[in-house]
């Protein structure tokens, strides 16, 4: 009997959507428990003590064990599936895109989406406001890099969809909510359509 899978999440979060999407594509049963990050529900003493001392969602609970970090949680779910390439170099290339997503993509695109769509630009702190222009440039650079890569191959690691495509889909497809014009990146938009056409795909429903 496989352990029960429970996702601690906020439905507005793209990092949480990655895990729901992977579970759907692989037809895995996933329970969900919602928290409101805007109300600080992941910063309570109970959450910090029991679920994630880092105070963030998503956290995938596997039986009695807690696994924070969206890409680690996705990796747990896809282990042994077709979303992981067989070839050794391709597996490393998949990881390259997943690490890149966390360093060069998500901190720019997801953060600006959060600030602009959920916090409101007029309610940003001084420190946040000072970071907006750099994050805009960083996000545009990330989208341009994705566009170049996807002009060469239909998916990030060649001809077949891998976990790298799924984790990068999550915040790329809502980049417009962060103030990025996706129409400027035609190879990216064609790739988004390919992912949305995968069997068992589910939308974010934010
Ligand atoms: N690197 C982490 C980032 C997690 C993260 O930033 N979570 C945000 C929502 S997407 C959060 O919980 N924010 C609430 C807070 O920091 O209090 C991951 O990929 O899971």
Short mmCIF file of C-alpha atoms and ligand atoms in Angstrom, two decimals:
data_model
loop_
_atom_site.label_atom_id
_atom_site.label_comp_id
_atom_site.label_asym_id
_atom_site.label_seq_id
_atom_site.Cartn_x
_atom_site.Cartn_y
_atom_site.Cartn_z
CA UNK A 1 0.00 0.00 0.00
CA UNK A 2 1.70 3.29 -1.10
CA UNK A 3 1.84 6.09 1.51
CA UNK A 4 -0.91 8.72 1.45
CA UNK A 5 0.05 11.90 -0.41
CA UNK A 6 -1.15 15.19 1.08
CA UNK A 7 -0.28 18.56 -0.45
CA UNK A 8 -0.08 21.52 1.95
CA UNK A 9 -0.75 24.40 -0.41
CA UNK A 10 -2.20 27.75 -1.28
CA UNK A 11 -4.11 27.44 -4.58
CA UNK A 12 -2.82 30.84 -5.80
CA UNK A 13 0.75 29.50 -5.83
CA UNK A 14 2.36 28.25 -9.02
CA UNK A 15 4.83 26.23 -6.96
CA UNK A 16 1.86 24.30 -5.54
CA UNK A 17 0.26 23.94 -8.98
CA UNK A 18 3.42 22.17 -10.24
CA UNK A 19 2.76 19.35 -7.80
CA UNK A 20 -0.97 19.12 -8.56
CA UNK A 21 -0.18 19.05 -12.29
CA UNK A 22 2.44 16.32 -11.97
CA UNK A 23 0.08 14.22 -9.83
CA UNK A 24 -2.70 14.68 -12.41
CA UNK A 25 -0.47 13.78 -15.38
CA UNK A 26 0.60 10.60 -13.58
CA UNK A 27 -2.90 9.88 -12.29
CA UNK A 28 -1.75 9.84 -8.66
CA UNK A 29 -4.27 10.44 -5.85
CA UNK A 30 -3.40 13.65 -3.98
CA UNK A 31 -5.16 15.03 -0.93
CA UNK A 32 -5.01 18.80 -0.46
CA UNK A 33 -4.94 21.09 2.60
CA UNK A 34 -5.25 24.82 1.93
CA UNK A 35 -3.50 27.68 3.73
CA UNK A 36 -3.83 31.41 3.09
CA UNK A 37 -0.31 32.79 2.67
CA UNK A 38 -1.65 36.35 2.55
CA UNK A 39 -3.00 35.81 6.07
CA UNK A 40 0.31 34.35 7.33
CA UNK A 41 -1.11 30.85 7.83
CA UNK A 42 2.24 29.24 6.98
CA UNK A 43 4.00 31.31 9.64
CA UNK A 44 2.13 30.01 12.69
CA UNK A 45 4.01 28.18 15.44
CA UNK A 46 2.15 24.98 14.62
CA UNK A 47 2.99 25.13 10.91
CA UNK A 48 6.66 25.94 11.59
CA UNK A 49 6.95 23.14 14.13
CA UNK A 50 5.06 20.42 12.26
CA UNK A 51 5.03 21.13 8.53
CA UNK A 52 7.94 23.33 7.41
CA UNK A 53 10.32 25.33 9.57
CA UNK A 54 10.93 27.51 6.49
CA UNK A 55 7.35 28.83 6.77
CA UNK A 56 6.45 28.20 3.14
CA UNK A 57 4.23 26.05 1.02
CA UNK A 58 4.16 23.81 -0.94
CA UNK A 59 4.96 20.88 1.28
CA UNK A 60 4.22 17.36 0.11
CA UNK A 61 3.38 15.08 3.01
CA UNK A 62 4.24 11.48 2.24
CA UNK A 63 2.71 9.39 5.01
CA UNK A 64 4.24 10.94 8.14
CA UNK A 65 7.15 12.63 6.31
CA UNK A 66 7.16 16.23 5.07
CA UNK A 67 8.89 17.27 1.85
CA UNK A 68 9.12 21.05 1.22
CA UNK A 69 10.45 22.60 -2.02
CA UNK A 70 8.24 22.22 -5.06
CA UNK A 71 10.81 20.70 -7.38
CA UNK A 72 11.90 18.10 -4.80
CA UNK A 73 8.25 17.17 -4.23
CA UNK A 74 7.67 16.86 -7.99
CA UNK A 75 10.78 14.73 -8.29
CA UNK A 76 9.47 12.39 -5.59
CA UNK A 77 6.24 11.92 -7.54
CA UNK A 78 7.81 11.34 -10.97
CA UNK A 79 10.53 8.92 -9.84
CA UNK A 80 10.37 5.88 -12.14
CA UNK A 81 7.97 7.50 -14.64
CA UNK A 82 8.41 8.61 -18.27
CA UNK A 83 8.81 12.22 -17.09
CA UNK A 84 12.42 11.35 -16.15
CA UNK A 85 14.69 10.71 -19.15
CA UNK A 86 16.47 7.34 -19.34
CA UNK A 87 19.60 8.88 -20.79
CA UNK A 88 22.14 10.03 -18.20
CA UNK A 89 22.98 13.34 -19.92
CA UNK A 90 19.31 14.13 -20.52
CA UNK A 91 18.53 13.49 -16.83
CA UNK A 92 21.20 16.03 -15.89
CA UNK A 93 19.88 18.46 -18.51
CA UNK A 94 16.42 18.14 -16.95
CA UNK A 95 17.89 19.02 -13.55
CA UNK A 96 19.75 21.96 -15.09
CA UNK A 97 16.43 23.52 -16.14
CA UNK A 98 14.87 22.79 -12.74
CA UNK A 99 17.73 24.51 -10.86
CA UNK A 100 17.62 27.38 -13.38
CA UNK A 101 13.90 27.74 -12.76
CA UNK A 102 14.53 28.29 -9.04
CA UNK A 103 17.39 30.76 -9.53
CA UNK A 104 16.69 32.72 -12.72
CA UNK A 105 12.97 32.34 -13.47
CA UNK A 106 10.77 31.90 -10.38
CA UNK A 107 12.41 34.64 -8.25
CA UNK A 108 11.69 37.16 -11.01
CA UNK A 109 8.46 36.04 -12.67
CA UNK A 110 6.66 34.51 -9.69
CA UNK A 111 7.65 37.34 -7.36
CA UNK A 112 6.44 40.05 -9.74
CA UNK A 113 3.20 38.11 -10.29
CA UNK A 114 2.69 37.93 -6.54
CA UNK A 115 3.47 41.59 -6.01
CA UNK A 116 1.41 42.88 -8.92
CA UNK A 117 -1.58 40.55 -8.86
CA UNK A 118 -1.98 39.74 -5.16
CA UNK A 119 -0.25 42.45 -3.10
CA UNK A 120 -0.77 45.42 -5.44
CA UNK A 121 2.02 47.64 -6.70
CA UNK A 122 0.89 50.59 -4.59
CA UNK A 123 1.18 48.44 -1.43
CA UNK A 124 4.77 47.28 -1.95
CA UNK A 125 7.39 48.18 0.64
CA UNK A 126 10.28 50.50 -0.27
CA UNK A 127 12.61 47.51 -0.46
CA UNK A 128 10.26 45.63 -2.78
CA UNK A 129 9.66 48.66 -4.99
CA UNK A 130 13.41 49.08 -5.42
CA UNK A 131 13.62 45.52 -6.79
CA UNK A 132 10.86 45.74 -9.40
CA UNK A 133 12.95 46.96 -12.36
CA UNK A 134 15.68 44.35 -11.82
CA UNK A 135 13.08 41.59 -11.52
CA UNK A 136 11.39 42.78 -14.70
CA UNK A 137 14.74 42.63 -16.55
CA UNK A 138 15.54 39.24 -15.02
CA UNK A 139 12.15 37.82 -15.99
CA UNK A 140 12.44 39.09 -19.56
CA UNK A 141 15.92 37.57 -19.82
CA UNK A 142 14.58 34.24 -18.55
CA UNK A 143 11.70 34.23 -21.05
CA UNK A 144 14.12 35.08 -23.87
CA UNK A 145 16.34 32.17 -22.84
CA UNK A 146 13.38 29.80 -22.77
CA UNK A 147 12.28 31.07 -26.18
CA UNK A 148 15.72 30.42 -27.69
CA UNK A 149 15.85 26.90 -26.27
CA UNK A 150 12.31 26.08 -27.42
CA UNK A 151 13.00 27.35 -30.94
CA UNK A 152 15.47 24.44 -31.24
CA UNK A 153 13.52 21.57 -29.68
CA UNK A 154 9.81 21.05 -28.90
CA UNK A 155 10.50 20.42 -25.21
CA UNK A 156 13.33 21.62 -22.99
CA UNK A 157 15.21 18.33 -23.15
CA UNK A 158 14.67 17.29 -26.75
CA UNK A 159 11.59 15.72 -28.30
CA UNK A 160 9.88 14.41 -25.18
CA UNK A 161 8.22 16.11 -22.27
CA UNK A 162 10.13 15.85 -18.98
CA UNK A 163 9.64 17.15 -15.47
CA UNK A 164 11.62 20.27 -16.46
CA UNK A 165 8.79 21.31 -18.82
CA UNK A 166 6.14 20.82 -16.15
CA UNK A 167 7.89 22.82 -13.43
CA UNK A 168 8.62 25.65 -15.87
CA UNK A 169 5.07 25.65 -17.21
CA UNK A 170 3.66 26.63 -13.81
CA UNK A 171 4.83 30.24 -13.62
CA UNK A 172 5.53 30.78 -17.33
CA UNK A 173 1.88 30.37 -18.34
CA UNK A 174 0.82 33.09 -15.89
CA UNK A 175 3.77 35.41 -16.58
CA UNK A 176 1.35 37.97 -18.04
CA UNK A 177 -0.06 38.41 -14.52
CA UNK A 178 3.45 39.53 -13.50
CA UNK A 179 3.61 42.12 -16.28
CA UNK A 180 5.39 40.05 -18.96
CA UNK A 181 4.05 40.02 -22.53
CA UNK A 182 4.14 36.36 -23.52
CA UNK A 183 3.24 37.23 -27.12
CA UNK A 184 6.85 38.42 -27.54
CA UNK A 185 8.03 34.80 -27.11
CA UNK A 186 6.38 32.69 -29.85
CA UNK A 187 8.32 29.50 -29.18
CA UNK A 188 7.32 29.74 -25.52
CA UNK A 189 3.62 30.17 -26.34
CA UNK A 190 3.70 27.21 -28.76
CA UNK A 191 5.33 25.09 -26.01
CA UNK A 192 2.68 26.20 -23.48
CA UNK A 193 0.03 24.91 -25.91
CA UNK A 194 1.86 21.58 -26.23
CA UNK A 195 1.88 21.15 -22.46
CA UNK A 196 -1.78 22.12 -22.10
CA UNK A 197 -2.60 19.41 -24.66
CA UNK A 198 -0.97 16.60 -22.65
CA UNK A 199 -3.31 13.78 -21.57
CA UNK A 200 -4.77 14.38 -18.07
CA UNK A 201 -3.54 18.02 -18.01
CA UNK A 202 -5.32 20.16 -15.42
CA UNK A 203 -5.46 23.98 -15.39
CA UNK A 204 -4.30 26.03 -12.44
CA UNK A 205 -7.80 27.25 -11.49
CA UNK A 206 -6.43 30.17 -9.56
N1 LIG B 1 11.67 27.34 -3.39
C1 LIG B 1 10.37 27.12 -2.82
C2 LIG B 1 9.63 28.44 -2.75
C3 LIG B 1 8.40 28.34 -1.86
C4 LIG B 1 7.69 29.68 -1.74
O1 LIG B 1 8.26 30.74 -2.02
N2 LIG B 1 6.43 29.62 -1.31
C5 LIG B 1 5.61 30.80 -1.19
C6 LIG B 1 4.36 30.65 -2.05
S1 LIG B 1 4.75 30.29 -3.73
C7 LIG B 1 5.17 30.96 0.25
O2 LIG B 1 4.92 30.01 0.93
N3 LIG B 1 5.06 32.23 0.72
C8 LIG B 1 4.51 32.51 2.01
C9 LIG B 1 5.53 33.04 2.97
O3 LIG B 1 6.74 33.10 2.62
O4 LIG B 1 5.12 33.36 4.08
C10 LIG B 1 9.60 26.09 -3.65
O5 LIG B 1 9.90 25.93 -4.85
O6 LIG B 1 8.72 25.41 -3.11
#
